[in-house]
């Protein structure tokens, strides 16, 4: 092991009285933290488990893309949550806002959110978020929130993503203490999650940070590329696009990829 491992005891003691992080599982290697989290969620009533891996052999992103993360350099985790179906739409907002805030604290730079859930710094992707959930008739059994944040990673060493990805190390020139970063991040996310549980919703705060609004975008949906202007987001985070003929269309994150940078 070449990297400095996370200080798991410090993480556990710092988060023991929170909802998010009251159970933390830490692995050197997993196929994907999403798979592990799903197995736990199916057999366990409680929420707030955080599953962290230093290395993933099959880390995945949205639309089944690969997620690339060098072992021990970044943060790759999944959180088991049990919101209601109505609260589910806000989990993505809480996650992107939390990544946004912790990155802003660490860099003094202004990150942006690319709809629906990429966080960018200096116009390059620093974090990706993936939410997978399971329903039973109309009830949500659980949601797994997967987050990857590029911390001490040098994207130049990974040709596939070197032109589109960045990291805290690349932007600040400093190696970051991942344990302290993660404690800050999970505390921020826990506070947002409590707001959601109390039916305080986050759309206004979230939409004010979305760089996509007001821009011309290309939407890929079922293999077709559609061009339009992103006008606004709805209360539960869908994006409204206006086409050149003034017709508007609501698009949901699950259906489309946004091609604009
Ligand atoms: C995306 O940008 O497409 C989402 C990327 C999500 C990556 C994280 S890393 C931790 C968790 N485990 C995975 O396999 N994926 C998510």
PDB file of C-alpha atoms and ligand atoms in Angstrom:
ATOM      1  CA  UNK A   1       0.000   0.000   0.000  1.00  0.00           C
ATOM      2  CA  UNK A   2       1.693   3.244  -1.161  1.00  0.00           C
ATOM      3  CA  UNK A   3      -0.887   5.727   0.060  1.00  0.00           C
ATOM      4  CA  UNK A   4      -1.742   7.103   3.504  1.00  0.00           C
ATOM      5  CA  UNK A   5      -4.927   5.280   4.494  1.00  0.00           C
ATOM      6  CA  UNK A   6      -7.915   7.152   5.899  1.00  0.00           C
ATOM      7  CA  UNK A   7      -7.921   7.418   9.688  1.00  0.00           C
ATOM      8  CA  UNK A   8     -10.996   5.294  10.134  1.00  0.00           C
ATOM      9  CA  UNK A   9     -11.088   5.586  13.939  1.00  0.00           C
ATOM     10  CA  UNK A  10     -11.080   9.371  13.740  1.00  0.00           C
ATOM     11  CA  UNK A  11     -13.826   9.231  11.113  1.00  0.00           C
ATOM     12  CA  UNK A  12     -15.937   6.951  13.291  1.00  0.00           C
ATOM     13  CA  UNK A  13     -15.571   8.999  16.465  1.00  0.00           C
ATOM     14  CA  UNK A  14     -16.212  12.279  14.634  1.00  0.00           C
ATOM     15  CA  UNK A  15     -19.451  11.040  13.098  1.00  0.00           C
ATOM     16  CA  UNK A  16     -20.796   8.637  15.724  1.00  0.00           C
ATOM     17  CA  UNK A  17     -23.668  10.917  16.777  1.00  0.00           C
ATOM     18  CA  UNK A  18     -24.809  11.797  13.241  1.00  0.00           C
ATOM     19  CA  UNK A  19     -27.326  10.042  11.011  1.00  0.00           C
ATOM     20  CA  UNK A  20     -24.861   9.894   8.141  1.00  0.00           C
ATOM     21  CA  UNK A  21     -21.734   8.084   9.274  1.00  0.00           C
ATOM     22  CA  UNK A  22     -22.956   6.379  12.427  1.00  0.00           C
ATOM     23  CA  UNK A  23     -21.840   3.180  10.719  1.00  0.00           C
ATOM     24  CA  UNK A  24     -18.727   3.313   8.564  1.00  0.00           C
ATOM     25  CA  UNK A  25     -17.258   0.410   6.620  1.00  0.00           C
ATOM     26  CA  UNK A  26     -13.837   0.788   5.069  1.00  0.00           C
ATOM     27  CA  UNK A  27     -12.311  -1.502   2.431  1.00  0.00           C
ATOM     28  CA  UNK A  28      -8.991  -1.608   0.597  1.00  0.00           C
ATOM     29  CA  UNK A  29     -10.701  -2.911  -2.497  1.00  0.00           C
ATOM     30  CA  UNK A  30     -14.255  -3.547  -3.717  1.00  0.00           C
ATOM     31  CA  UNK A  31     -15.789  -4.046  -7.148  1.00  0.00           C
ATOM     32  CA  UNK A  32     -17.887  -0.936  -6.419  1.00  0.00           C
ATOM     33  CA  UNK A  33     -19.051   0.654  -3.176  1.00  0.00           C
ATOM     34  CA  UNK A  34     -22.524   0.720  -4.822  1.00  0.00           C
ATOM     35  CA  UNK A  35     -22.692  -3.090  -4.905  1.00  0.00           C
ATOM     36  CA  UNK A  36     -21.571  -3.449  -1.301  1.00  0.00           C
ATOM     37  CA  UNK A  37     -24.023  -0.773  -0.145  1.00  0.00           C
ATOM     38  CA  UNK A  38     -26.888  -2.507  -1.931  1.00  0.00           C
ATOM     39  CA  UNK A  39     -26.165  -5.823  -0.211  1.00  0.00           C
ATOM     40  CA  UNK A  40     -26.156  -4.086   3.168  1.00  0.00           C
ATOM     41  CA  UNK A  41     -29.289  -2.051   2.429  1.00  0.00           C
ATOM     42  CA  UNK A  42     -31.253  -5.168   1.480  1.00  0.00           C
ATOM     43  CA  UNK A  43     -30.461  -6.819   4.821  1.00  0.00           C
ATOM     44  CA  UNK A  44     -30.509  -3.906   7.178  1.00  0.00           C
ATOM     45  CA  UNK A  45     -33.158  -1.531   8.428  1.00  0.00           C
ATOM     46  CA  UNK A  46     -30.967   1.387   9.434  1.00  0.00           C
ATOM     47  CA  UNK A  47     -29.788   4.218   7.223  1.00  0.00           C
ATOM     48  CA  UNK A  48     -26.633   6.302   7.300  1.00  0.00           C
ATOM     49  CA  UNK A  49     -24.115   3.556   6.543  1.00  0.00           C
ATOM     50  CA  UNK A  50     -21.081   4.931   4.719  1.00  0.00           C
ATOM     51  CA  UNK A  51     -19.139   2.427   2.625  1.00  0.00           C
ATOM     52  CA  UNK A  52     -15.696   3.605   1.566  1.00  0.00           C
ATOM     53  CA  UNK A  53     -13.198   1.882  -0.738  1.00  0.00           C
ATOM     54  CA  UNK A  54      -9.624   2.878  -1.492  1.00  0.00           C
ATOM     55  CA  UNK A  55      -9.826   1.040  -4.782  1.00  0.00           C
ATOM     56  CA  UNK A  56     -12.720  -0.109  -6.971  1.00  0.00           C
ATOM     57  CA  UNK A  57     -12.217  -2.655  -9.718  1.00  0.00           C
ATOM     58  CA  UNK A  58     -15.536  -1.737 -11.377  1.00  0.00           C
ATOM     59  CA  UNK A  59     -16.338   1.776 -10.200  1.00  0.00           C
ATOM     60  CA  UNK A  60     -19.278   2.991 -12.226  1.00  0.00           C
ATOM     61  CA  UNK A  61     -20.736   6.315 -13.238  1.00  0.00           C
ATOM     62  CA  UNK A  62     -24.044   7.396 -14.702  1.00  0.00           C
ATOM     63  CA  UNK A  63     -25.180   5.549 -17.833  1.00  0.00           C
ATOM     64  CA  UNK A  64     -22.919   2.646 -16.830  1.00  0.00           C
ATOM     65  CA  UNK A  65     -19.765   4.544 -17.678  1.00  0.00           C
ATOM     66  CA  UNK A  66     -16.538   3.580 -15.913  1.00  0.00           C
ATOM     67  CA  UNK A  67     -15.446   5.725 -12.999  1.00  0.00           C
ATOM     68  CA  UNK A  68     -11.674   6.102 -12.881  1.00  0.00           C
ATOM     69  CA  UNK A  69     -10.004   6.694  -9.532  1.00  0.00           C
ATOM     70  CA  UNK A  70      -6.396   5.852  -8.639  1.00  0.00           C
ATOM     71  CA  UNK A  71      -6.142   3.746  -5.437  1.00  0.00           C
ATOM     72  CA  UNK A  72      -5.785   5.755  -2.220  1.00  0.00           C
ATOM     73  CA  UNK A  73      -5.761   9.170  -3.868  1.00  0.00           C
ATOM     74  CA  UNK A  74      -9.408  10.150  -3.939  1.00  0.00           C
ATOM     75  CA  UNK A  75     -12.660   9.589  -2.128  1.00  0.00           C
ATOM     76  CA  UNK A  76     -14.996   6.863  -3.351  1.00  0.00           C
ATOM     77  CA  UNK A  77     -17.974   6.100  -1.178  1.00  0.00           C
ATOM     78  CA  UNK A  78     -21.621   5.145  -1.056  1.00  0.00           C
ATOM     79  CA  UNK A  79     -24.158   6.162   1.569  1.00  0.00           C
ATOM     80  CA  UNK A  80     -27.291   4.162   2.388  1.00  0.00           C
ATOM     81  CA  UNK A  81     -30.284   6.460   2.818  1.00  0.00           C
ATOM     82  CA  UNK A  82     -33.962   5.833   3.463  1.00  0.00           C
ATOM     83  CA  UNK A  83     -35.798   8.976   2.398  1.00  0.00           C
ATOM     84  CA  UNK A  84     -39.429   8.972   1.287  1.00  0.00           C
ATOM     85  CA  UNK A  85     -40.123   8.927  -2.430  1.00  0.00           C
ATOM     86  CA  UNK A  86     -40.957  12.633  -2.295  1.00  0.00           C
ATOM     87  CA  UNK A  87     -37.655  13.404  -0.531  1.00  0.00           C
ATOM     88  CA  UNK A  88     -35.593  11.374  -3.019  1.00  0.00           C
ATOM     89  CA  UNK A  89     -35.339  14.216  -5.576  1.00  0.00           C
ATOM     90  CA  UNK A  90     -33.523  16.342  -3.023  1.00  0.00           C
ATOM     91  CA  UNK A  91     -30.779  13.824  -2.263  1.00  0.00           C
ATOM     92  CA  UNK A  92     -28.975  14.750  -5.456  1.00  0.00           C
ATOM     93  CA  UNK A  93     -29.249  18.432  -4.544  1.00  0.00           C
ATOM     94  CA  UNK A  94     -27.912  17.809  -1.018  1.00  0.00           C
ATOM     95  CA  UNK A  95     -24.998  15.807  -2.388  1.00  0.00           C
ATOM     96  CA  UNK A  96     -23.963  18.328  -5.044  1.00  0.00           C
ATOM     97  CA  UNK A  97     -24.364  21.240  -2.624  1.00  0.00           C
ATOM     98  CA  UNK A  98     -22.220  19.450  -0.020  1.00  0.00           C
ATOM     99  CA  UNK A  99     -19.456  18.708  -2.532  1.00  0.00           C
ATOM    100  CA  UNK A 100     -19.689  22.301  -3.745  1.00  0.00           C
ATOM    101  CA  UNK A 101     -19.324  23.679  -0.202  1.00  0.00           C
ATOM    102  CA  UNK A 102     -16.470  21.483   0.937  1.00  0.00           C
ATOM    103  CA  UNK A 103     -14.513  22.231  -2.241  1.00  0.00           C
ATOM    104  CA  UNK A 104     -15.121  25.940  -1.844  1.00  0.00           C
ATOM    105  CA  UNK A 105     -13.837  25.726   1.761  1.00  0.00           C
ATOM    106  CA  UNK A 106     -10.685  23.950   0.670  1.00  0.00           C
ATOM    107  CA  UNK A 107      -9.792  26.048  -2.358  1.00  0.00           C
ATOM    108  CA  UNK A 108     -11.323  29.502  -1.984  1.00  0.00           C
ATOM    109  CA  UNK A 109     -12.298  29.003  -5.608  1.00  0.00           C
ATOM    110  CA  UNK A 110     -15.833  28.949  -6.950  1.00  0.00           C
ATOM    111  CA  UNK A 111     -16.945  25.496  -8.067  1.00  0.00           C
ATOM    112  CA  UNK A 112     -20.024  25.139 -10.283  1.00  0.00           C
ATOM    113  CA  UNK A 113     -22.695  22.509 -10.642  1.00  0.00           C
ATOM    114  CA  UNK A 114     -23.345  21.079 -14.077  1.00  0.00           C
ATOM    115  CA  UNK A 115     -26.910  19.817 -14.136  1.00  0.00           C
ATOM    116  CA  UNK A 116     -27.820  17.389 -12.749  1.00  0.00           C
ATOM    117  CA  UNK A 117     -24.949  16.368 -10.527  1.00  0.00           C
ATOM    118  CA  UNK A 118     -21.413  17.008 -11.666  1.00  0.00           C
ATOM    119  CA  UNK A 119     -19.341  19.425  -9.634  1.00  0.00           C
ATOM    120  CA  UNK A 120     -16.768  21.316 -11.668  1.00  0.00           C
ATOM    121  CA  UNK A 121     -13.780  23.385 -10.682  1.00  0.00           C
ATOM    122  CA  UNK A 122     -11.998  25.538 -13.206  1.00  0.00           C
ATOM    123  CA  UNK A 123     -14.416  24.143 -15.822  1.00  0.00           C
ATOM    124  CA  UNK A 124     -13.314  20.556 -15.242  1.00  0.00           C
ATOM    125  CA  UNK A 125     -15.070  17.756 -13.421  1.00  0.00           C
ATOM    126  CA  UNK A 126     -13.906  17.199  -9.847  1.00  0.00           C
ATOM    127  CA  UNK A 127     -16.769  15.059  -8.592  1.00  0.00           C
ATOM    128  CA  UNK A 128     -19.454  12.735  -9.879  1.00  0.00           C
ATOM    129  CA  UNK A 129     -22.597  11.521  -8.172  1.00  0.00           C
ATOM    130  CA  UNK A 130     -24.663   8.433  -8.844  1.00  0.00           C
ATOM    131  CA  UNK A 131     -27.949   7.562  -7.148  1.00  0.00           C
ATOM    132  CA  UNK A 132     -29.469   4.101  -7.374  1.00  0.00           C
ATOM    133  CA  UNK A 133     -32.665   3.180  -5.594  1.00  0.00           C
ATOM    134  CA  UNK A 134     -35.042   0.288  -5.096  1.00  0.00           C
ATOM    135  CA  UNK A 135     -38.810   0.568  -4.925  1.00  0.00           C
ATOM    136  CA  UNK A 136     -41.498  -1.783  -3.723  1.00  0.00           C
ATOM    137  CA  UNK A 137     -44.876  -0.865  -5.278  1.00  0.00           C
ATOM    138  CA  UNK A 138     -45.039   2.872  -4.480  1.00  0.00           C
ATOM    139  CA  UNK A 139     -42.641   2.831  -1.577  1.00  0.00           C
ATOM    140  CA  UNK A 140     -38.919   3.523  -1.726  1.00  0.00           C
ATOM    141  CA  UNK A 141     -36.973   0.769   0.030  1.00  0.00           C
ATOM    142  CA  UNK A 142     -33.653   2.580  -0.024  1.00  0.00           C
ATOM    143  CA  UNK A 143     -31.462   4.918  -2.043  1.00  0.00           C
ATOM    144  CA  UNK A 144     -27.730   4.492  -2.469  1.00  0.00           C
ATOM    145  CA  UNK A 145     -25.857   7.715  -2.985  1.00  0.00           C
ATOM    146  CA  UNK A 146     -22.467   7.147  -4.621  1.00  0.00           C
ATOM    147  CA  UNK A 147     -19.915   9.936  -4.640  1.00  0.00           C
ATOM    148  CA  UNK A 148     -16.480  10.168  -6.165  1.00  0.00           C
ATOM    149  CA  UNK A 149     -14.332  13.227  -5.438  1.00  0.00           C
ATOM    150  CA  UNK A 150     -10.913  13.749  -6.976  1.00  0.00           C
ATOM    151  CA  UNK A 151      -8.578  14.785  -4.179  1.00  0.00           C
ATOM    152  CA  UNK A 152      -4.853  13.948  -4.500  1.00  0.00           C
ATOM    153  CA  UNK A 153      -5.176  12.606  -8.003  1.00  0.00           C
ATOM    154  CA  UNK A 154      -3.136  13.698 -10.991  1.00  0.00           C
ATOM    155  CA  UNK A 155      -5.532  13.553 -13.953  1.00  0.00           C
ATOM    156  CA  UNK A 156      -2.605  14.001 -16.353  1.00  0.00           C
ATOM    157  CA  UNK A 157      -1.641  10.394 -15.608  1.00  0.00           C
ATOM    158  CA  UNK A 158      -4.975   9.161 -16.966  1.00  0.00           C
ATOM    159  CA  UNK A 159      -5.240   9.987 -20.647  1.00  0.00           C
ATOM    160  CA  UNK A 160      -8.911   8.996 -20.948  1.00  0.00           C
ATOM    161  CA  UNK A 161      -9.962  11.810 -18.627  1.00  0.00           C
ATOM    162  CA  UNK A 162      -6.991  14.190 -18.528  1.00  0.00           C
ATOM    163  CA  UNK A 163      -8.715  16.866 -20.621  1.00  0.00           C
ATOM    164  CA  UNK A 164     -12.011  16.841 -18.724  1.00  0.00           C
ATOM    165  CA  UNK A 165     -11.122  16.059 -15.099  1.00  0.00           C
ATOM    166  CA  UNK A 166      -9.379  17.918 -12.324  1.00  0.00           C
ATOM    167  CA  UNK A 167      -8.600  17.375  -8.620  1.00  0.00           C
ATOM    168  CA  UNK A 168      -7.983  19.425  -5.502  1.00  0.00           C
ATOM    169  CA  UNK A 169      -4.282  18.649  -5.802  1.00  0.00           C
ATOM    170  CA  UNK A 170      -4.179  19.824  -9.413  1.00  0.00           C
ATOM    171  CA  UNK A 171      -5.948  23.092  -8.591  1.00  0.00           C
ATOM    172  CA  UNK A 172      -4.166  23.944  -5.316  1.00  0.00           C
ATOM    173  CA  UNK A 173      -0.801  22.198  -5.655  1.00  0.00           C
ATOM    174  CA  UNK A 174      -1.306  20.798  -2.151  1.00  0.00           C
ATOM    175  CA  UNK A 175      -1.756  17.234  -0.908  1.00  0.00           C
ATOM    176  CA  UNK A 176      -4.981  17.200   1.094  1.00  0.00           C
ATOM    177  CA  UNK A 177      -5.631  15.289   4.324  1.00  0.00           C
ATOM    178  CA  UNK A 178      -8.450  13.076   3.071  1.00  0.00           C
ATOM    179  CA  UNK A 179      -9.695  12.170   6.554  1.00  0.00           C
ATOM    180  CA  UNK A 180     -10.276  15.804   7.556  1.00  0.00           C
ATOM    181  CA  UNK A 181     -11.846  16.507   4.170  1.00  0.00           C
ATOM    182  CA  UNK A 182     -14.213  13.572   4.513  1.00  0.00           C
ATOM    183  CA  UNK A 183     -15.273  14.510   8.054  1.00  0.00           C
ATOM    184  CA  UNK A 184     -16.116  18.028   6.849  1.00  0.00           C
ATOM    185  CA  UNK A 185     -17.968  16.695   3.827  1.00  0.00           C
ATOM    186  CA  UNK A 186     -20.045  14.139   5.753  1.00  0.00           C
ATOM    187  CA  UNK A 187     -20.964  16.746   8.382  1.00  0.00           C
ATOM    188  CA  UNK A 188     -22.201  19.125   5.699  1.00  0.00           C
ATOM    189  CA  UNK A 189     -24.140  16.366   3.962  1.00  0.00           C
ATOM    190  CA  UNK A 190     -25.635  15.192   7.266  1.00  0.00           C
ATOM    191  CA  UNK A 191     -26.967  18.722   7.892  1.00  0.00           C
ATOM    192  CA  UNK A 192     -28.574  18.857   4.457  1.00  0.00           C
ATOM    193  CA  UNK A 193     -30.050  15.399   4.955  1.00  0.00           C
ATOM    194  CA  UNK A 194     -31.640  16.481   8.234  1.00  0.00           C
ATOM    195  CA  UNK A 195     -33.171  19.456   6.394  1.00  0.00           C
ATOM    196  CA  UNK A 196     -34.646  17.094   3.807  1.00  0.00           C
ATOM    197  CA  UNK A 197     -36.025  14.821   6.535  1.00  0.00           C
ATOM    198  CA  UNK A 198     -37.655  17.915   8.058  1.00  0.00           C
ATOM    199  CA  UNK A 199     -39.274  18.689   4.688  1.00  0.00           C
ATOM    200  CA  UNK A 200     -37.068  21.740   4.104  1.00  0.00           C
ATOM    201  CA  UNK A 201     -36.301  21.538   0.428  1.00  0.00           C
ATOM    202  CA  UNK A 202     -33.202  22.727  -1.362  1.00  0.00           C
ATOM    203  CA  UNK A 203     -34.190  23.653  -4.908  1.00  0.00           C
ATOM    204  CA  UNK A 204     -33.609  27.394  -4.613  1.00  0.00           C
ATOM    205  CA  UNK A 205     -30.154  27.060  -3.101  1.00  0.00           C
ATOM    206  CA  UNK A 206     -29.175  24.320  -5.542  1.00  0.00           C
ATOM    207  CA  UNK A 207     -30.485  25.998  -8.705  1.00  0.00           C
ATOM    208  CA  UNK A 208     -28.604  29.215  -7.902  1.00  0.00           C
ATOM    209  CA  UNK A 209     -25.352  27.276  -8.343  1.00  0.00           C
ATOM    210  CA  UNK A 210     -26.167  25.514 -11.608  1.00  0.00           C
ATOM    211  CA  UNK A 211     -23.994  26.850 -14.405  1.00  0.00           C
ATOM    212  CA  UNK A 212     -26.155  25.140 -17.031  1.00  0.00           C
ATOM    213  CA  UNK A 213     -29.078  27.562 -16.714  1.00  0.00           C
ATOM    214  CA  UNK A 214     -29.164  30.157 -19.482  1.00  0.00           C
ATOM    215  CA  UNK A 215     -26.827  28.121 -21.675  1.00  0.00           C
ATOM    216  CA  UNK A 216     -27.365  26.376 -24.977  1.00  0.00           C
ATOM    217  CA  UNK A 217     -27.153  22.647 -24.442  1.00  0.00           C
ATOM    218  CA  UNK A 218     -27.222  19.458 -26.436  1.00  0.00           C
ATOM    219  CA  UNK A 219     -29.268  16.661 -24.998  1.00  0.00           C
ATOM    220  CA  UNK A 220     -28.725  13.080 -25.921  1.00  0.00           C
ATOM    221  CA  UNK A 221     -31.848  11.014 -25.366  1.00  0.00           C
ATOM    222  CA  UNK A 222     -32.391   7.543 -26.853  1.00  0.00           C
ATOM    223  CA  UNK A 223     -29.511   8.074 -29.270  1.00  0.00           C
ATOM    224  CA  UNK A 224     -30.948  11.346 -30.597  1.00  0.00           C
ATOM    225  CA  UNK A 225     -29.184  14.692 -30.132  1.00  0.00           C
ATOM    226  CA  UNK A 226     -31.496  17.632 -29.399  1.00  0.00           C
ATOM    227  CA  UNK A 227     -30.344  21.264 -29.099  1.00  0.00           C
ATOM    228  CA  UNK A 228     -32.003  23.904 -26.951  1.00  0.00           C
ATOM    229  CA  UNK A 229     -31.528  26.472 -24.229  1.00  0.00           C
ATOM    230  CA  UNK A 230     -31.654  25.499 -20.549  1.00  0.00           C
ATOM    231  CA  UNK A 231     -34.220  27.848 -18.996  1.00  0.00           C
ATOM    232  CA  UNK A 232     -34.768  26.752 -15.398  1.00  0.00           C
ATOM    233  CA  UNK A 233     -35.144  23.812 -13.068  1.00  0.00           C
ATOM    234  CA  UNK A 234     -38.440  22.628 -11.601  1.00  0.00           C
ATOM    235  CA  UNK A 235     -39.068  22.156  -7.879  1.00  0.00           C
ATOM    236  CA  UNK A 236     -37.819  18.575  -7.981  1.00  0.00           C
ATOM    237  CA  UNK A 237     -34.788  19.321 -10.113  1.00  0.00           C
ATOM    238  CA  UNK A 238     -35.900  18.531 -13.667  1.00  0.00           C
ATOM    239  CA  UNK A 239     -34.451  20.801 -16.360  1.00  0.00           C
ATOM    240  CA  UNK A 240     -36.664  22.879 -18.660  1.00  0.00           C
ATOM    241  CA  UNK A 241     -35.264  23.262 -22.161  1.00  0.00           C
ATOM    242  CA  UNK A 242     -36.571  25.698 -24.747  1.00  0.00           C
ATOM    243  CA  UNK A 243     -36.121  24.935 -28.431  1.00  0.00           C
ATOM    244  CA  UNK A 244     -35.722  27.494 -31.238  1.00  0.00           C
ATOM    245  CA  UNK A 245     -39.466  27.148 -32.026  1.00  0.00           C
ATOM    246  CA  UNK A 246     -40.196  28.280 -28.395  1.00  0.00           C
ATOM    247  CA  UNK A 247     -41.501  24.879 -27.422  1.00  0.00           C
ATOM    248  CA  UNK A 248     -40.378  23.822 -23.964  1.00  0.00           C
ATOM    249  CA  UNK A 249     -39.583  20.323 -22.760  1.00  0.00           C
ATOM    250  CA  UNK A 250     -38.979  19.008 -19.275  1.00  0.00           C
ATOM    251  CA  UNK A 251     -36.123  16.574 -19.010  1.00  0.00           C
ATOM    252  CA  UNK A 252     -35.268  14.365 -16.064  1.00  0.00           C
ATOM    253  CA  UNK A 253     -31.752  13.397 -15.121  1.00  0.00           C
ATOM    254  CA  UNK A 254     -32.404   9.698 -15.592  1.00  0.00           C
ATOM    255  CA  UNK A 255     -33.257  10.095 -19.277  1.00  0.00           C
ATOM    256  CA  UNK A 256     -30.542  12.256 -20.719  1.00  0.00           C
ATOM    257  CA  UNK A 257     -26.914  13.228 -20.899  1.00  0.00           C
ATOM    258  CA  UNK A 258     -26.073  16.883 -21.240  1.00  0.00           C
ATOM    259  CA  UNK A 259     -23.428  17.385 -23.880  1.00  0.00           C
ATOM    260  CA  UNK A 260     -22.491  21.007 -23.179  1.00  0.00           C
ATOM    261  CA  UNK A 261     -19.246  21.714 -21.268  1.00  0.00           C
TER     262      UNK A 261
HETATM  263  C1  LIG B   1     -20.758  10.066 -12.656  1.00  0.00           C
HETATM  264  O1  LIG B   1     -20.193  11.141 -12.713  1.00  0.00           O
HETATM  265  O2  LIG B   1     -21.157   9.497 -13.686  1.00  0.00           O
HETATM  266  C2  LIG B   1     -20.973   9.417 -11.315  1.00  0.00           C
HETATM  267  C3  LIG B   1     -19.720   8.845 -10.730  1.00  0.00           C
HETATM  268  C4  LIG B   1     -19.934   8.166  -9.391  1.00  0.00           C
HETATM  269  C5  LIG B   1     -18.682   7.500  -8.882  1.00  0.00           C
HETATM  270  C6  LIG B   1     -18.828   6.983  -7.488  1.00  0.00           C
HETATM  271  S1  LIG B   1     -17.295   6.460  -6.776  1.00  0.00           S
HETATM  272  C7  LIG B   1     -18.141   5.751  -5.432  1.00  0.00           C
HETATM  273  C8  LIG B   1     -19.376   5.084  -5.993  1.00  0.00           C
HETATM  274  N1  LIG B   1     -19.059   3.733  -6.446  1.00  0.00           N
HETATM  275  C9  LIG B   1     -19.204   3.619  -7.764  1.00  0.00           C
HETATM  276  O3  LIG B   1     -19.002   2.571  -8.412  1.00  0.00           O
HETATM  277  N2  LIG B   1     -19.595   4.777  -8.306  1.00  0.00           N
HETATM  278  C10 LIG B   1     -19.774   5.807  -7.292  1.00  0.00           C
END
